[in-house]
mmCIF file of C-alpha atoms and ligand atoms in Angstrom:
data_model
loop_
_atom_site.group_PDB
_atom_site.id
_atom_site.type_symbol
_atom_site.label_atom_id
_atom_site.label_comp_id
_atom_site.label_asym_id
_atom_site.label_seq_id
_atom_site.Cartn_x
_atom_site.Cartn_y
_atom_site.Cartn_z
ATOM 1 C CA UNK A 589 -0.455 -58.728 9.112
ATOM 2 C CA UNK A 590 2.528 -57.919 6.854
ATOM 3 C CA UNK A 591 4.150 -54.496 6.398
ATOM 4 C CA UNK A 592 2.649 -54.230 2.918
ATOM 5 C CA UNK A 593 -0.869 -54.989 4.193
ATOM 6 C CA UNK A 594 -0.412 -52.543 7.055
ATOM 7 C CA UNK A 595 0.534 -49.781 4.629
ATOM 8 C CA UNK A 596 -2.390 -50.652 2.360
ATOM 9 C CA UNK A 597 -4.879 -50.523 5.227
ATOM 10 C CA UNK A 598 -3.323 -47.490 6.989
ATOM 11 C CA UNK A 599 -5.649 -44.859 5.509
ATOM 12 C CA UNK A 600 -8.708 -47.000 6.136
ATOM 13 C CA UNK A 601 -7.532 -47.513 9.700
ATOM 14 C CA UNK A 602 -7.066 -43.773 10.251
ATOM 15 C CA UNK A 603 -10.536 -43.142 8.814
ATOM 16 C CA UNK A 604 -12.020 -45.804 11.159
ATOM 17 C CA UNK A 605 -13.154 -47.830 8.146
ATOM 18 C CA UNK A 606 -11.528 -51.163 9.071
ATOM 19 C CA UNK A 607 -13.467 -53.925 10.770
ATOM 20 C CA UNK A 608 -12.584 -54.811 14.336
ATOM 21 C CA UNK A 609 -10.472 -57.897 13.504
ATOM 22 C CA UNK A 610 -8.357 -56.049 10.935
ATOM 23 C CA UNK A 611 -7.957 -53.055 13.271
ATOM 24 C CA UNK A 612 -6.637 -55.308 16.020
ATOM 25 C CA UNK A 613 -4.242 -57.053 13.613
ATOM 26 C CA UNK A 614 -2.995 -53.704 12.323
ATOM 27 C CA UNK A 615 -2.492 -52.335 15.847
ATOM 28 C CA UNK A 616 -0.596 -55.483 16.808
ATOM 29 C CA UNK A 617 1.677 -54.974 13.798
ATOM 30 C CA UNK A 618 2.250 -51.304 14.712
ATOM 31 C CA UNK A 619 3.225 -52.451 18.200
ATOM 32 C CA UNK A 620 5.832 -54.871 16.840
ATOM 33 C CA UNK A 621 7.130 -53.028 13.741
ATOM 34 C CA UNK A 622 9.096 -49.801 14.220
ATOM 35 C CA UNK A 623 8.955 -48.872 10.504
ATOM 36 C CA UNK A 624 5.153 -49.116 10.250
ATOM 37 C CA UNK A 625 4.776 -47.383 13.624
ATOM 38 C CA UNK A 626 6.870 -44.493 12.278
ATOM 39 C CA UNK A 627 4.689 -44.336 9.153
ATOM 40 C CA UNK A 628 1.594 -44.265 11.367
ATOM 41 C CA UNK A 629 3.024 -41.408 13.455
ATOM 42 C CA UNK A 630 3.857 -39.336 10.375
ATOM 43 C CA UNK A 631 0.345 -39.869 8.921
ATOM 44 C CA UNK A 632 -1.135 -38.762 12.236
ATOM 45 C CA UNK A 633 1.088 -35.658 12.220
ATOM 46 C CA UNK A 634 -0.096 -34.733 8.711
ATOM 47 C CA UNK A 635 -3.725 -35.133 9.806
ATOM 48 C CA UNK A 636 -3.200 -32.920 12.838
ATOM 49 C CA UNK A 637 -1.484 -30.286 10.693
ATOM 50 C CA UNK A 638 -4.291 -30.376 8.107
ATOM 51 C CA UNK A 639 -6.815 -29.710 10.859
ATOM 52 C CA UNK A 640 -4.923 -26.628 12.048
ATOM 53 C CA UNK A 641 -7.072 -23.550 12.480
ATOM 54 C CA UNK A 642 -4.585 -21.436 10.490
ATOM 55 C CA UNK A 643 -5.406 -23.379 7.301
ATOM 56 C CA UNK A 644 -9.046 -22.423 7.469
ATOM 57 C CA UNK A 645 -10.389 -19.294 5.868
ATOM 58 C CA UNK A 646 -13.171 -17.814 7.910
ATOM 59 C CA UNK A 647 -15.872 -16.186 5.767
ATOM 60 C CA UNK A 648 -16.543 -12.546 6.653
ATOM 61 C CA UNK A 649 -19.696 -12.058 8.731
ATOM 62 C CA UNK A 650 -21.332 -10.044 5.970
ATOM 63 C CA UNK A 651 -20.799 -12.814 3.393
ATOM 64 C CA UNK A 652 -22.235 -15.418 5.795
ATOM 65 C CA UNK A 653 -25.244 -13.206 6.346
ATOM 66 C CA UNK A 654 -25.787 -12.747 2.582
ATOM 67 C CA UNK A 655 -25.491 -16.479 1.904
ATOM 68 C CA UNK A 656 -28.000 -17.248 4.677
ATOM 69 C CA UNK A 657 -30.418 -14.601 3.404
ATOM 70 C CA UNK A 658 -30.073 -15.869 -0.177
ATOM 71 C CA UNK A 659 -30.607 -19.479 0.841
ATOM 72 C CA UNK A 660 -33.656 -18.486 2.887
ATOM 73 C CA UNK A 661 -35.042 -16.538 -0.088
ATOM 74 C CA UNK A 662 -34.422 -19.573 -2.324
ATOM 75 C CA UNK A 663 -36.278 -21.784 0.151
ATOM 76 C CA UNK A 664 -39.285 -19.437 0.141
ATOM 77 C CA UNK A 665 -39.271 -19.413 -3.662
ATOM 78 C CA UNK A 666 -39.118 -23.215 -3.760
ATOM 79 C CA UNK A 667 -42.027 -23.572 -1.347
ATOM 80 C CA UNK A 668 -44.111 -21.134 -3.365
ATOM 81 C CA UNK A 669 -43.468 -22.700 -6.785
ATOM 82 C CA UNK A 670 -43.125 -26.331 -5.796
ATOM 83 C CA UNK A 671 -40.190 -28.495 -6.738
ATOM 84 C CA UNK A 672 -39.045 -27.690 -10.279
ATOM 85 C CA UNK A 673 -35.446 -28.643 -10.990
ATOM 86 C CA UNK A 674 -34.974 -26.030 -13.757
ATOM 87 C CA UNK A 675 -36.423 -23.272 -11.602
ATOM 88 C CA UNK A 676 -34.296 -24.436 -8.697
ATOM 89 C CA UNK A 677 -31.164 -24.247 -10.842
ATOM 90 C CA UNK A 678 -32.094 -20.769 -11.991
ATOM 91 C CA UNK A 679 -32.703 -19.747 -8.385
ATOM 92 C CA UNK A 680 -29.314 -21.134 -7.408
ATOM 93 C CA UNK A 681 -27.686 -19.122 -10.200
ATOM 94 C CA UNK A 682 -29.482 -16.003 -8.944
ATOM 95 C CA UNK A 683 -28.237 -16.707 -5.421
ATOM 96 C CA UNK A 684 -24.646 -16.821 -6.693
ATOM 97 C CA UNK A 685 -25.159 -13.589 -8.649
ATOM 98 C CA UNK A 686 -26.788 -11.896 -5.673
ATOM 99 C CA UNK A 687 -23.772 -12.692 -3.526
ATOM 100 C CA UNK A 688 -21.143 -11.421 -5.933
ATOM 101 C CA UNK A 689 -22.867 -8.601 -7.772
ATOM 102 C CA UNK A 690 -24.003 -5.447 -6.066
ATOM 103 C CA UNK A 691 -25.648 -3.089 -8.525
ATOM 104 C CA UNK A 692 -24.349 0.154 -7.004
ATOM 105 C CA UNK A 693 -20.797 -1.079 -6.990
ATOM 106 C CA UNK A 694 -18.639 0.022 -9.897
ATOM 107 C CA UNK A 695 -16.507 -2.460 -11.778
ATOM 108 C CA UNK A 696 -13.316 -0.675 -10.723
ATOM 109 C CA UNK A 697 -14.364 -0.644 -7.068
ATOM 110 C CA UNK A 698 -14.982 -4.390 -7.324
ATOM 111 C CA UNK A 699 -11.607 -5.031 -8.939
ATOM 112 C CA UNK A 700 -9.753 -2.918 -6.395
ATOM 113 C CA UNK A 701 -11.420 -4.568 -3.395
ATOM 114 C CA UNK A 702 -10.940 -8.044 -4.914
ATOM 115 C CA UNK A 703 -7.260 -7.261 -5.463
ATOM 116 C CA UNK A 704 -6.974 -6.142 -1.830
ATOM 117 C CA UNK A 705 -8.567 -9.411 -0.643
ATOM 118 C CA UNK A 706 -6.362 -11.498 -2.974
ATOM 119 C CA UNK A 707 -3.229 -9.749 -1.723
ATOM 120 C CA UNK A 708 -4.089 -10.787 1.838
ATOM 121 C CA UNK A 709 -5.076 -14.387 1.053
ATOM 122 C CA UNK A 710 -2.395 -15.440 -1.406
ATOM 123 C CA UNK A 711 0.492 -14.085 0.631
ATOM 124 C CA UNK A 712 1.302 -11.952 -2.398
ATOM 125 C CA UNK A 713 1.228 -8.591 -0.719
ATOM 126 C CA UNK A 714 4.474 -7.152 -2.050
ATOM 127 C CA UNK A 715 6.911 -7.664 -4.937
ATOM 128 C CA UNK A 716 9.377 -5.215 -3.446
ATOM 129 C CA UNK A 717 9.600 -5.369 0.339
ATOM 130 C CA UNK A 718 11.133 -2.283 1.842
ATOM 131 C CA UNK A 719 10.373 0.358 4.416
ATOM 132 C CA UNK A 720 12.616 2.741 2.446
ATOM 133 C CA UNK A 721 10.732 5.028 0.045
ATOM 134 C CA UNK A 722 13.974 5.476 -1.956
ATOM 135 C CA UNK A 723 13.907 1.739 -2.725
ATOM 136 C CA UNK A 724 10.174 1.384 -3.378
ATOM 137 C CA UNK A 725 9.632 4.473 -5.570
ATOM 138 C CA UNK A 726 12.298 3.659 -8.222
ATOM 139 C CA UNK A 727 11.073 0.051 -8.336
ATOM 140 C CA UNK A 728 7.953 1.255 -10.215
ATOM 141 C CA UNK A 729 10.001 3.019 -12.914
ATOM 142 C CA UNK A 730 9.341 1.520 -16.355
ATOM 143 C CA UNK A 731 6.476 -0.615 -15.026
ATOM 144 C CA UNK A 732 3.771 2.055 -15.208
ATOM 145 C CA UNK A 733 3.414 5.472 -16.883
ATOM 146 C CA UNK A 734 3.387 7.463 -13.641
ATOM 147 C CA UNK A 735 5.393 7.655 -10.469
ATOM 148 C CA UNK A 736 3.100 6.775 -7.541
ATOM 149 C CA UNK A 737 3.474 8.739 -4.299
ATOM 150 C CA UNK A 738 5.574 6.706 -1.876
ATOM 151 C CA UNK A 739 6.425 7.915 1.589
ATOM 152 C CA UNK A 740 7.137 6.235 4.885
ATOM 153 C CA UNK A 741 4.599 7.450 7.435
ATOM 154 C CA UNK A 742 6.146 5.462 10.320
ATOM 155 C CA UNK A 743 6.316 8.549 12.501
ATOM 156 C CA UNK A 744 2.528 8.953 12.113
ATOM 157 C CA UNK A 745 1.913 5.225 12.735
ATOM 158 C CA UNK A 746 1.511 4.139 9.095
ATOM 159 C CA UNK A 747 4.804 2.430 8.177
ATOM 160 C CA UNK A 748 5.606 1.679 4.547
ATOM 161 C CA UNK A 749 5.702 -2.091 3.836
ATOM 162 C CA UNK A 750 6.565 -2.245 0.128
ATOM 163 C CA UNK A 751 4.984 -2.263 -3.314
ATOM 164 C CA UNK A 752 3.726 -4.466 -6.106
ATOM 165 C CA UNK A 753 2.207 -4.211 -9.567
ATOM 166 C CA UNK A 754 -1.350 -5.304 -10.204
ATOM 167 C CA UNK A 755 -3.184 -5.731 -13.501
ATOM 168 C CA UNK A 756 -6.870 -5.114 -13.990
ATOM 169 C CA UNK A 757 -8.455 -5.993 -17.290
ATOM 170 C CA UNK A 758 -7.668 -2.697 -18.997
ATOM 171 C CA UNK A 759 -4.690 -1.223 -17.150
ATOM 172 C CA UNK A 760 -1.780 -1.701 -14.792
ATOM 173 C CA UNK A 761 -1.863 -0.292 -11.266
ATOM 174 C CA UNK A 762 0.972 0.593 -8.935
ATOM 175 C CA UNK A 763 0.177 -0.658 -5.442
ATOM 176 C CA UNK A 764 1.953 0.829 -2.441
ATOM 177 C CA UNK A 765 1.415 -1.071 0.786
ATOM 178 C CA UNK A 766 1.302 0.394 4.292
ATOM 179 C CA UNK A 767 0.358 -0.954 7.691
ATOM 180 C CA UNK A 768 -1.525 0.386 10.670
ATOM 181 C CA UNK A 769 -0.825 -2.084 13.503
ATOM 182 C CA UNK A 770 -2.025 -5.437 12.065
ATOM 183 C CA UNK A 771 -4.146 -3.809 9.317
ATOM 184 C CA UNK A 772 -2.880 -3.738 5.734
ATOM 185 C CA UNK A 773 -3.541 -0.646 3.622
ATOM 186 C CA UNK A 774 -3.283 -1.059 -0.161
ATOM 187 C CA UNK A 775 -2.966 2.162 -2.173
ATOM 188 C CA UNK A 776 -3.691 1.656 -5.892
ATOM 189 C CA UNK A 777 -2.589 4.341 -8.360
ATOM 190 C CA UNK A 778 -2.896 4.647 -12.123
ATOM 191 C CA UNK A 779 -3.226 7.354 -14.789
ATOM 192 C CA UNK A 780 -6.748 8.793 -14.426
ATOM 193 C CA UNK A 781 -9.151 8.791 -17.370
ATOM 194 C CA UNK A 782 -11.197 11.695 -15.951
ATOM 195 C CA UNK A 783 -10.619 15.056 -14.237
ATOM 196 C CA UNK A 784 -9.321 15.558 -10.691
ATOM 197 C CA UNK A 785 -11.871 15.263 -7.899
ATOM 198 C CA UNK A 786 -11.799 15.206 -4.111
ATOM 199 C CA UNK A 787 -12.051 12.088 -1.975
ATOM 200 C CA UNK A 788 -15.132 9.837 -1.971
ATOM 201 C CA UNK A 789 -15.508 7.212 0.728
ATOM 202 C CA UNK A 790 -17.191 3.832 0.346
ATOM 203 C CA UNK A 791 -17.721 0.716 2.365
ATOM 204 C CA UNK A 792 -17.460 -2.566 0.470
ATOM 205 C CA UNK A 793 -17.602 -6.120 1.880
ATOM 206 C CA UNK A 794 -16.448 -4.854 5.267
ATOM 207 C CA UNK A 795 -13.581 -2.838 3.795
ATOM 208 C CA UNK A 796 -13.241 0.925 3.882
ATOM 209 C CA UNK A 797 -12.425 2.488 0.530
ATOM 210 C CA UNK A 798 -11.318 6.042 -0.277
ATOM 211 C CA UNK A 799 -10.953 7.210 -3.867
ATOM 212 C CA UNK A 800 -9.767 10.480 -5.380
ATOM 213 C CA UNK A 801 -8.093 11.836 -8.517
ATOM 214 C CA UNK A 802 -5.254 14.288 -8.014
ATOM 215 C CA UNK A 803 -2.820 15.674 -10.575
ATOM 216 C CA UNK A 804 -4.097 13.207 -13.160
ATOM 217 C CA UNK A 805 -3.511 10.174 -10.945
ATOM 218 C CA UNK A 806 -6.444 8.034 -9.836
ATOM 219 C CA UNK A 807 -5.924 6.718 -6.334
ATOM 220 C CA UNK A 808 -7.826 4.042 -4.373
ATOM 221 C CA UNK A 809 -7.076 3.375 -0.707
ATOM 222 C CA UNK A 810 -8.451 0.053 0.634
ATOM 223 C CA UNK A 811 -8.206 -1.441 4.118
ATOM 224 C CA UNK A 812 -10.120 -3.156 6.898
ATOM 225 C CA UNK A 813 -8.866 -0.347 9.126
ATOM 226 C CA UNK A 814 -11.639 1.774 10.680
ATOM 227 C CA UNK A 815 -12.904 4.663 8.554
ATOM 228 C CA UNK A 816 -11.571 7.389 10.834
ATOM 229 C CA UNK A 817 -7.964 6.176 10.835
ATOM 230 C CA UNK A 818 -8.087 5.426 7.114
ATOM 231 C CA UNK A 819 -9.249 9.028 6.531
ATOM 232 C CA UNK A 820 -6.328 10.182 8.633
ATOM 233 C CA UNK A 821 -3.990 8.109 6.460
ATOM 234 C CA UNK A 822 -5.575 9.374 3.219
ATOM 235 C CA UNK A 823 -5.088 12.963 4.337
ATOM 236 C CA UNK A 824 -1.389 12.240 4.902
ATOM 237 C CA UNK A 825 -0.999 10.434 1.553
ATOM 238 C CA UNK A 826 -3.016 13.074 -0.272
ATOM 239 C CA UNK A 827 -0.585 15.808 0.772
ATOM 240 C CA UNK A 828 2.358 13.954 -0.664
ATOM 241 C CA UNK A 829 3.015 13.854 -4.402
HETATM 242 ZN ZN1 ZN B 831 5.717 -53.287 9.375
#
């Protein structure tokens, strides 16, 4: 087998798609040809890297549960009504809606939690990375019509990580990021449309959410941190203006 043939058949070989004779010829060539052997090693390395656990996104348990429940419900529907492609498509559309839409969940809550999840997945947690409140606070100037509270709570175990801007469909939000051990806390702030009110707590897709309006600023605190410690953090942040 020539070098060119070896390179042509390499992917098929790695996918175990070659017949026995070709596989043996290719292996013989790899044994004799340093260049093709090196190519083979690098392809193997890429495959190993692509199988790495860190590249996989594990679905949250709650999402898995909802998908299973929805699929099971779809199955029951299908059995009851018989096999109708149009009905099946409609059922599939309902399944998708059921997963992503929760009726008692406000649009803003959805946007805030989605933004929190995006910030963790895309590696786009911060635009300004600093543990210094005197660096983070001025960074927001001119980007939004309020000055979000920024304070380093390192002494209390909630160190400041940095900040970023986020844009929902009708407004900009200042996001100040803190950590509690390995847990990220996103604090979203924007000019409130309604009057001040005290904190409400919610649980959404496995995340704890605290929302309040104070001094005309609407504030949403989102994290996978446990509710008790997030409350503790919110009390600290609430005191600071
Ligand atoms: Zn070769």
